[in-house]
Coordinates of C-alpha atoms and ligand atoms in Angstrom, one line a residue:
M1341 CA -0.5 0.0 -0.1
A1342 CA 1.1 3.6 -1.0
R1343 CA 2.9 5.7 2.0
I1344 CA 1.2 8.9 2.9
M1345 CA 1.9 11.6 1.9
P1346 CA 2.5 15.2 3.2
E1347 CA -0.3 17.6 2.8
D1348 CA 0.6 19.5 0.4
T1349 CA 2.1 16.9 -2.2
A1350 CA 0.7 18.1 -5.6
T1351 CA 0.0 14.1 -6.7
I1352 CA -2.9 12.1 -4.3
E1353 CA -1.1 9.0 -3.1
A1354 CA -3.1 6.3 -3.1
R1355 CA -4.6 6.1 0.7
A1356 CA -6.1 2.8 2.7
L1357 CA -9.7 2.8 3.5
F1358 CA -11.1 0.3 6.3
I1359 CA -14.9 0.5 6.7
Q1360 CA -16.7 -1.5 9.9
T1361 CA -20.1 -2.2 9.1
F1362 CA -22.5 -3.4 11.7
G1363 CA -26.1 -3.9 11.2
C1364 CA -28.9 -4.3 8.4
Q1365 CA -27.9 -4.7 4.7
M1366 CA -29.1 -0.7 4.8
N1367 CA -25.7 0.0 6.5
V1368 CA -23.7 -2.3 4.1
R1369 CA -25.0 -0.4 1.2
D1370 CA -23.7 3.0 2.8
S1371 CA -20.3 1.7 3.3
E1372 CA -20.1 0.7 -0.2
Q1373 CA -21.5 4.3 -1.2
M1374 CA -18.7 5.6 1.0
A1375 CA -16.4 3.6 -0.2
E1376 CA -16.9 5.3 -3.5
L1377 CA -17.1 8.9 -2.7
L1378 CA -13.8 8.5 -0.8
R1379 CA -12.1 6.4 -3.8
T1380 CA -12.7 9.3 -5.7
Q1381 CA -10.6 11.2 -3.2
G1382 CA -7.9 8.9 -3.6
Y1383 CA -8.9 6.1 -1.0
E1384 CA -8.7 2.0 -1.4
L1385 CA -10.3 -0.3 0.2
V1386 CA -8.0 -2.6 2.4
D1387 CA -9.2 -5.7 4.1
D1388 CA -7.3 -4.9 7.2
E1389 CA -7.5 -2.9 9.4
R1390 CA -4.1 -2.7 10.5
E1391 CA -2.8 -1.3 7.2
A1392 CA -5.5 1.5 7.0
D1393 CA -4.9 5.1 7.4
L1394 CA -9.0 6.0 7.9
I1395 CA -11.2 3.7 9.9
I1396 CA -14.6 4.2 9.5
L1397 CA -17.1 2.3 12.0
N1398 CA -20.7 2.4 10.9
T1399 CA -23.0 1.8 13.3
C1400 CA -26.0 0.3 14.3
S1401 CA -28.4 1.3 17.0
I1402 CA -31.5 -1.4 16.8
R1403 CA -30.6 -3.4 19.8
A1404 CA -28.4 -2.5 22.9
K1405 CA -26.3 -5.6 21.6
A1406 CA -25.3 -3.7 18.4
E1407 CA -24.9 -0.9 20.5
Q1408 CA -22.1 -3.1 22.4
K1409 CA -20.5 -4.5 19.5
A1410 CA -20.0 -0.9 18.0
A1411 CA -18.3 0.4 21.4
S1412 CA -15.8 -2.5 22.2
Y1413 CA -14.7 -1.9 18.9
L1414 CA -14.7 1.8 18.8
G1415 CA -12.3 1.3 22.0
R1416 CA -10.0 -1.2 20.0
I1417 CA -9.2 1.1 17.4
G1418 CA -8.5 4.3 20.1
E1419 CA -5.9 1.8 21.3
M1420 CA -4.9 1.0 18.1
K1421 CA -4.4 5.1 17.6
R1422 CA -2.2 5.9 20.7
R1423 CA 0.1 3.0 18.7
K1424 CA -0.5 5.5 15.3
R1425 CA -1.4 8.7 15.8
S1426 CA -2.2 9.6 12.0
I1427 CA -5.0 7.4 11.5
V1428 CA -8.2 8.9 11.0
I1429 CA -10.9 8.1 12.6
G1430 CA -14.9 8.4 11.9
M1431 CA -18.1 7.0 13.2
A1432 CA -20.9 6.5 10.9
G1433 CA -24.8 5.1 10.8
C1434 CA -27.4 5.2 13.3
L1435 CA -25.8 4.8 16.8
A1436 CA -23.9 8.1 15.5
Q1437 CA -26.6 9.4 14.4
Q1438 CA -28.3 9.2 18.0
W1439 CA -25.1 10.1 19.8
G1440 CA -24.3 12.8 17.4
R1441 CA -21.3 15.6 18.9
R1442 CA -21.7 13.3 21.8
A1443 CA -19.6 11.0 20.7
L1444 CA -16.8 13.3 20.0
D1445 CA -17.1 14.3 23.9
R1446 CA -16.9 10.9 25.1
L1447 CA -14.2 9.4 22.5
P1448 CA -11.0 12.0 22.7
Y1449 CA -9.6 9.7 19.5
L1450 CA -12.5 10.2 17.1
D1451 CA -12.0 12.2 14.1
F1452 CA -15.6 12.8 12.8
V1453 CA -19.2 11.5 13.3
C1454 CA -21.5 11.4 10.3
G1455 CA -24.9 11.3 10.7
T1456 CA -27.4 8.5 8.4
H1457 CA -27.9 11.8 6.2
N1458 CA -24.5 13.4 6.2
I1459 CA -22.5 10.8 4.4
D1460 CA -21.9 13.0 1.6
M1461 CA -19.7 14.8 3.7
I1462 CA -17.4 12.4 4.4
P1463 CA -14.9 13.5 1.9
E1464 CA -14.3 17.0 3.7
M1465 CA -14.4 15.9 7.4
V1466 CA -11.8 13.6 6.5
Q1467 CA -9.6 16.3 4.7
D1468 CA -10.3 18.8 7.7
A1469 CA -9.7 15.8 9.9
R1470 CA -5.9 15.7 8.7
R1471 CA -5.4 19.1 7.5
H1472 CA -6.8 21.4 10.2
K1473 CA -7.3 18.7 12.8
T1474 CA -10.9 19.9 13.2
R1475 CA -13.1 17.3 15.1
R1476 CA -17.1 17.7 13.2
A1477 CA -20.1 16.2 13.7
E1478 CA -22.5 16.2 11.4
T1479 CA -26.2 14.6 11.7
A1480 CA -28.8 17.2 10.9
F1481 CA -31.8 15.5 8.8
R1482 CA -31.9 16.3 5.1
E1483 CA -34.9 16.6 2.9
T1484 CA -33.0 14.2 0.5
V1485 CA -30.0 12.0 1.3
A1486 CA -27.3 13.0 -1.0
S1487 CA -25.5 9.8 -0.5
I1488 CA -28.4 7.9 -1.6
G1489 CA -27.4 8.5 -5.5
V1490 CA -23.9 7.6 -5.6
A1491 CA -24.0 5.0 -7.9
A1492 CA -21.0 2.8 -6.6
L1493 CA -20.7 -0.6 -7.6
P1494 CA -20.7 -3.8 -5.7
A1495 CA -17.3 -5.7 -5.3
K1496 CA -15.3 -6.8 -8.4
G1497 CA -17.2 -9.7 -9.7
S1498 CA -19.9 -9.0 -7.7
V1499 CA -22.8 -11.4 -9.1
T1500 CA -25.3 -10.0 -6.6
A1501 CA -26.2 -6.1 -5.8
F1502 CA -28.1 -4.1 -3.2
V1503 CA -29.5 -0.6 -4.6
T1504 CA -31.3 1.9 -2.3
I1505 CA -34.9 2.8 -3.4
M1506 CA -36.1 4.8 -0.4
Q1507 CA -34.7 6.1 2.9
G1508 CA -36.4 6.5 6.2
C1509 CA -39.6 5.0 7.8
D1510 CA -43.0 6.8 9.4
N1511 CA -44.3 3.8 10.9
Y1512 CA -43.4 4.1 14.3
C1513 CA -43.8 1.4 15.6
T1514 CA -43.5 1.6 19.0
Y1515 CA -40.1 -0.9 19.9
C1516 CA -38.1 0.5 16.9
I1517 CA -35.8 3.6 16.7
V1518 CA -35.3 3.5 13.1
P1519 CA -37.9 6.7 12.2
Y1520 CA -35.8 8.6 15.0
V1521 CA -32.3 7.6 13.5
R1522 CA -32.8 7.2 9.8
G1523 CA -35.5 10.0 9.5
R1524 CA -38.8 10.7 7.5
E1525 CA -39.3 8.3 4.9
E1526 CA -38.2 9.1 1.3
S1527 CA -38.8 7.2 -2.3
R1528 CA -35.8 8.0 -4.3
E1529 CA -36.4 9.3 -8.0
S1530 CA -37.3 6.0 -10.4
G1531 CA -35.2 7.4 -13.1
E1532 CA -31.9 7.3 -10.7
I1533 CA -32.7 3.7 -9.4
L1534 CA -33.4 2.6 -12.9
Q1535 CA -30.0 4.1 -14.2
E1536 CA -27.8 2.6 -11.3
I1537 CA -29.5 -0.9 -12.1
R1538 CA -28.6 -0.2 -15.8
I1539 CA -25.3 0.5 -15.0
M1540 CA -24.7 -2.5 -12.7
A1541 CA -26.3 -5.1 -15.0
D1542 CA -23.8 -3.9 -17.9
K1543 CA -20.5 -4.5 -14.8
G1544 CA -22.0 -8.0 -14.5
V1545 CA -24.7 -7.8 -11.7
R1546 CA -27.6 -10.3 -12.3
E1547 CA -29.7 -10.0 -9.4
V1548 CA -30.3 -7.2 -7.7
T1549 CA -32.2 -6.4 -3.9
L1550 CA -34.1 -3.6 -3.6
L1551 CA -33.8 -1.9 -0.2
G1552 CA -36.0 0.3 1.9
Q1553 CA -37.2 0.0 5.3
N1554 CA -40.7 -0.3 4.1
V1555 CA -40.3 -1.0 0.2
N1556 CA -44.1 -1.6 0.1
S1557 CA -45.0 2.1 0.3
Y1558 CA -42.3 3.5 -2.4
G1559 CA -43.8 6.4 -4.1
M1560 CA -46.8 7.0 -2.1
K1561 CA -45.9 9.6 -0.1
L1562 CA -45.2 11.8 -3.0
N1563 CA -47.8 11.0 -5.1
R1564 CA -45.7 9.7 -7.3
R1565 CA -46.7 7.7 -10.9
L1566 CA -44.7 4.7 -10.4
D1567 CA -45.6 2.8 -7.4
F1568 CA -43.7 -0.2 -5.9
P1569 CA -45.3 -2.9 -7.9
G1570 CA -44.7 -0.1 -11.0
L1571 CA -40.8 0.0 -10.1
L1572 CA -40.6 -3.9 -10.2
D1573 CA -42.1 -4.1 -13.6
R1574 CA -39.8 -1.5 -14.7
V1575 CA -36.8 -3.1 -12.9
S1576 CA -37.7 -6.7 -14.6
E1577 CA -37.2 -4.5 -18.2
I1578 CA -33.8 -4.1 -17.7
E1579 CA -31.6 -6.7 -19.7
G1580 CA -28.9 -8.7 -17.9
I1581 CA -30.8 -8.3 -14.9
E1582 CA -32.2 -11.9 -14.3
R1583 CA -33.6 -11.8 -10.2
I1584 CA -35.3 -9.0 -8.3
R1585 CA -35.2 -9.3 -4.7
F1586 CA -36.3 -7.0 -2.1
I1587 CA -36.2 -6.2 1.5
S1588 CA -37.8 -5.1 3.7
S1589 CA -41.7 -5.6 3.4
H1590 CA -44.2 -4.4 6.0
P1591 CA -47.1 -6.5 5.8
K1592 CA -49.8 -3.7 6.4
D1593 CA -48.7 -2.6 3.4
L1594 CA -48.1 -5.6 1.0
S1595 CA -51.2 -4.6 -1.0
D1596 CA -52.9 -7.3 -4.0
R1597 CA -50.6 -5.2 -6.8
L1598 CA -47.8 -6.4 -4.9
I1599 CA -49.1 -9.6 -4.4
D1600 CA -49.8 -10.3 -8.3
A1601 CA -46.6 -9.1 -9.2
F1602 CA -45.5 -12.6 -8.3
R1603 CA -47.7 -14.0 -10.2
V1604 CA -46.7 -11.7 -13.6
L1605 CA -42.9 -11.3 -13.2
P1606 CA -41.0 -14.3 -13.4
K1607 CA -37.4 -12.4 -12.7
L1608 CA -38.5 -12.0 -9.2
C1609 CA -37.7 -14.4 -6.9
D1610 CA -39.7 -17.0 -5.0
H1611 CA -38.7 -15.4 -1.4
I1612 CA -40.8 -12.5 0.7
H1613 CA -39.4 -11.5 4.3
L1614 CA -42.6 -10.3 6.0
P1615 CA -41.6 -9.4 9.9
V1616 CA -44.5 -10.7 11.6
Q1617 CA -42.8 -9.7 15.3
A1618 CA -45.6 -11.6 17.6
G1619 CA -48.8 -13.6 16.9
S1620 CA -50.8 -11.9 19.6
D1621 CA -52.8 -9.5 18.3
R1622 CA -52.9 -7.8 22.0
I1623 CA -49.3 -7.5 21.2
L1624 CA -49.2 -6.1 17.8
K1625 CA -51.4 -3.4 18.6
L1626 CA -49.4 -2.2 21.7
M1627 CA -46.4 -2.7 18.7
G1628 CA -48.6 0.1 16.6
R1629 CA -48.2 -2.6 13.6
G1630 CA -51.1 -1.8 11.5
Y1631 CA -52.0 -5.4 11.0
G1632 CA -53.7 -8.3 13.3
T1633 CA -52.4 -11.9 12.8
S1634 CA -55.7 -13.3 10.2
E1635 CA -55.0 -10.4 8.3
Y1636 CA -51.2 -11.5 8.0
I1637 CA -51.9 -14.9 7.4
E1638 CA -54.4 -14.3 4.7
K1639 CA -52.3 -12.3 2.7
V1640 CA -49.8 -15.4 3.4
A1641 CA -52.1 -17.4 1.9
K1642 CA -52.7 -15.1 -1.2
L1643 CA -48.7 -14.9 -1.9
R1644 CA -48.4 -18.9 -1.8
E1645 CA -51.5 -18.9 -4.2
A1646 CA -49.8 -16.0 -6.1
R1647 CA -46.7 -18.6 -6.4
P1648 CA -46.4 -21.7 -4.9
G1649 CA -43.7 -22.7 -3.1
I1650 CA -42.7 -18.9 -2.5
A1651 CA -40.3 -19.0 0.9
I1652 CA -41.3 -17.1 3.4
T1653 CA -39.4 -15.8 6.2
T1654 CA -39.5 -13.0 8.8
D1655 CA -38.9 -11.7 12.2
F1656 CA -39.7 -11.7 16.1
I1657 CA -39.6 -10.0 18.7
V1658 CA -40.0 -11.5 22.0
G1659 CA -40.1 -10.4 25.6
F1660 CA -42.3 -7.1 24.2
P1661 CA -43.3 -5.1 27.4
G1662 CA -46.6 -6.4 28.6
E1663 CA -46.2 -9.8 27.1
A1664 CA -47.6 -13.0 28.9
D1665 CA -47.2 -16.8 28.3
E1666 CA -50.5 -16.7 26.7
D1667 CA -49.3 -14.5 24.0
F1668 CA -46.1 -15.9 23.6
Q1669 CA -47.5 -19.0 22.9
K1670 CA -49.6 -17.4 20.1
T1671 CA -46.0 -16.7 18.4
I1672 CA -45.6 -20.5 18.9
D1673 CA -48.9 -21.1 16.9
L1674 CA -48.3 -18.7 14.4
M1675 CA -44.7 -20.5 13.3
E1676 CA -46.9 -23.9 13.7
K1677 CA -49.6 -22.6 11.5
I1678 CA -47.4 -20.7 8.5
R1679 CA -44.1 -22.8 9.2
F1680 CA -41.5 -19.9 8.0
D1681 CA -38.6 -20.9 6.2
N1682 CA -36.6 -19.2 8.5
S1683 CA -37.0 -16.3 10.7
F1684 CA -34.8 -13.6 13.0
S1685 CA -35.7 -13.3 16.4
F1686 CA -34.8 -11.0 19.4
K1687 CA -35.4 -10.3 22.8
Y1688 CA -36.9 -7.3 22.9
S1689 CA -34.6 -4.4 23.6
P1690 CA -35.2 -0.7 25.5
R1691 CA -34.0 2.0 22.4
P1692 CA -34.1 5.4 24.1
G1693 CA -36.8 7.5 22.8
I1694 CA -39.3 4.9 21.7
A1695 CA -42.8 4.6 22.4
A1696 CA -42.1 1.3 24.2
E1697 CA -39.5 2.8 26.5
F1698 CA -42.4 3.6 29.4
M1699 CA -44.2 1.1 29.0
E1700 CA -44.9 -0.9 31.8
Q1701 CA -45.0 -4.7 32.8
G1702 CA -41.5 -5.4 31.3
V1703 CA -40.4 -9.1 30.9
P1704 CA -37.8 -10.3 32.9
E1705 CA -34.8 -11.3 31.8
E1706 CA -34.8 -15.0 32.0
V1707 CA -38.5 -14.9 30.5
K1708 CA -37.0 -13.1 27.6
R1709 CA -34.0 -16.1 27.4
E1710 CA -36.8 -19.1 27.5
R1711 CA -38.7 -17.5 25.0
L1712 CA -36.0 -17.1 22.7
T1713 CA -34.3 -20.6 23.1
A1714 CA -38.0 -21.6 22.6
V1715 CA -38.9 -19.6 19.2
Q1716 CA -35.0 -20.5 17.7
A1717 CA -35.7 -24.3 18.6
L1718 CA -38.9 -24.5 16.2
Q1719 CA -37.8 -22.7 13.7
R1720 CA -34.7 -25.2 13.3
L1721 CA -37.2 -27.8 13.2
H1722 CA -39.1 -25.8 10.4
S1723 CA -35.9 -24.7 8.6
C1724 CA -34.7 -28.2 8.9
H1725 CA -38.0 -29.6 7.9
S1726 CA -38.6 -27.1 4.7
N1727 CA -34.6 -27.8 3.3
R1728 CA -35.2 -31.9 3.5
L1729 CA -38.7 -31.0 1.5
M1730 CA -35.9 -30.2 -1.7
V1731 CA -33.8 -33.1 -1.7
G1732 CA -34.2 -34.5 -5.1
R1733 CA -35.4 -31.2 -6.3
Q1734 CA -34.3 -29.7 -9.5
V1735 CA -33.4 -25.9 -9.2
E1736 CA -32.3 -22.8 -10.5
V1737 CA -29.1 -21.9 -9.1
L1738 CA -27.6 -18.2 -9.4
V1739 CA -23.8 -18.9 -8.7
E1740 CA -22.3 -16.1 -6.9
G1741 CA -18.5 -17.4 -6.5
P1742 CA -16.1 -19.8 -4.6
S1743 CA -18.2 -21.5 -1.6
K1744 CA -16.7 -20.5 2.2
R1745 CA -16.8 -24.9 2.7
G1746 CA -13.6 -25.2 0.2
E1747 CA -11.9 -24.8 -3.2
E1748 CA -13.8 -27.4 -5.0
D1749 CA -17.1 -26.0 -4.3
V1750 CA -18.6 -22.9 -5.8
M1751 CA -21.3 -21.2 -3.6
G1752 CA -25.1 -19.8 -5.0
R1753 CA -28.7 -19.2 -4.0
T1754 CA -32.1 -20.7 -5.1
G1755 CA -34.9 -18.4 -5.9
T1756 CA -35.8 -19.3 -2.4
N1757 CA -33.0 -17.6 -1.1
K1758 CA -31.4 -20.8 -0.2
I1759 CA -27.6 -21.2 -0.2
V1760 CA -26.8 -24.5 -2.6
N1761 CA -22.8 -25.6 -2.2
I1762 CA -22.0 -27.4 -6.1
A1763 CA -19.1 -29.2 -6.3
A1764 CA -17.9 -28.1 -9.8
P1765 CA -15.3 -25.1 -9.1
S1766 CA -15.3 -24.3 -13.0
I1767 CA -18.5 -22.4 -13.0
D1768 CA -17.9 -19.4 -13.9
A1769 CA -19.6 -16.7 -10.9
G1770 CA -22.8 -15.1 -12.8
S1771 CA -24.1 -18.5 -14.4
T1772 CA -27.4 -19.9 -13.8
V1773 CA -27.2 -23.9 -13.5
E1774 CA -29.9 -26.4 -12.8
V1775 CA -29.1 -28.2 -9.8
T1776 CA -30.5 -31.5 -8.4
I1777 CA -31.0 -31.2 -5.1
A1778 CA -28.7 -34.3 -3.3
R1779 CA -28.3 -33.4 0.5
A1780 CA -30.3 -30.7 3.1
Y1781 CA -28.4 -29.0 6.3
L1782 CA -30.0 -26.8 8.5
H1783 CA -28.3 -23.8 6.9
S1784 CA -27.6 -24.7 3.1
L1785 CA -28.2 -27.4 0.5
R1786 CA -26.0 -29.2 -1.2
G1787 CA -26.5 -29.6 -5.2
E1788 CA -25.5 -31.3 -8.3
V1789 CA -24.8 -30.1 -11.5
R1790 CA -27.3 -31.2 -14.5
K1791 CA -26.5 -29.1 -16.8
K1792 CA -25.1 -25.6 -17.7
E1793 CA -28.3 -23.4 -18.7
K1794 CA -27.1 -19.6 -19.5
S1795 CA -24.1 -18.0 -18.7
Ligands
5AD2721 N1 -35.9 -4.8 20.2 C1 -35.6 -6.1 19.7 N2 -35.7 -6.4 18.4 C2 -35.8 -5.2 17.6 N3 -36.0 -5.4 16.4 C3 -36.6 -3.7 15.8 N4 -36.7 -3.0 17.2 C4 -36.2 -4.0 18.3 C5 -36.0 -3.9 19.2 N5 -36.2 -2.9 19.9 C6 -36.1 -5.8 15.6 C7 -37.3 -6.4 14.4 C8 -37.1 -5.8 13.2 C9 -35.3 -6.3 13.1 C10 -35.0 -5.8 12.2 O1 -35.1 -5.4 13.9 O2 -37.9 -7.9 14.4 O3 -37.8 -6.3 12.6
SF4_2722 FE1 -30.2 -0.9 10.0 FE2 -31.8 -0.2 11.8 FE3 -29.9 -0.6 12.4 FE4 -29.7 1.6 11.3 S1 -30.7 1.0 13.0 S2 -28.3 -0.1 10.6 S3 -31.5 1.0 10.2 S4 -31.3 -2.0 11.5

């Protein structure tokens, strides 16, 4: 890696950038955009933080655990800075938004704090830190997040990519900090989104995942002509894009038009992530979710009718304030009824400023732990069962690259988003192959190649 040059040197030498990303895909995409903005300033991404001249921590604050992880990582790089004083350290993302200027007071080694709407200001903050030793915190919410339009390409050779189609959230579920740290909901211009995807397709991307806190309400607020199903339709016209996914969907806004999209758009993958959160209508009401379990069950039935075999995944929160044993049992009953292909489950974590912060009847930690264990055990059964049902079937797999399992394997995904390892090292990333599923595990499948379809 190139040496650091004095600031007044006319030629810009490459500097090394390391970004540590926590949290959701939205943060992963933001990190790609940070890297792109800094690349134009002469920074190159490195895999090892010890080589870096600039370290950015892209944080998450959704649960206390995410916050603790960021705090302990910050402590560690603070230590590094004591040994190598020239490194610039920045904190970005949702926790940076929440802490704001206080982060600079708490952490003397921190050079800048960048909120969720201020990513475009990072190059300037880095320069100020280097040239003038100025420590800045920029966390003002803005109407449009400028960096959302930075057409960063995913890592070289990537077959899959994320595309942010909207920012923020207006739902204010009572457990959720997102509206406070990501601001109000705003959809991105469709023309810009489509252009970004066209560029990605030209560079070899075959699968795009459209990102937003609630993609179902895309375009609704400004009465844009194009709603989310309309956008999906336009994306599926883009040559080179073979698969389209999206996250996340709010069940209350899952329209019949979107369900129909699964009927008519073959490029739309056989998968939907539809966070239900709880199986008790009483708790859903306290959470401010805007739907009940019967509505949820009905929507899942319609999805399964529109696209037989569609994989349904979800999120659960256990131990929300006031969740009694009977309420929790209803979550288990719902799991049995729907049999999700997979789920993420979390213990309710109080967050500062959210509506549920002051709700009474908090559930004891021990009970939360027991409930989480029960949900996860049942999910393992259901996931194993749904994977076992695949054995003997023929499925299309989009190959993404070498497998973590070993050099002899490549790894890809089914439309249902299940990982498939295939013993065929010569298959190129980006090829779609038809495989027969030979074995099923909890988190992956083993496939055997039948014939090479398209590449
Ligand atoms: N505590 C626990 N889980 C939470 N989630 C969001 N906020 C909280 C919280 N305060 C979970 C929800 C959401 C997922 C991204 O994180 O299940 O769907
Ligand atoms: Fe993503 Fe929410 Fe975490 Fe922010 S707080 S990184 S939006 S999961």
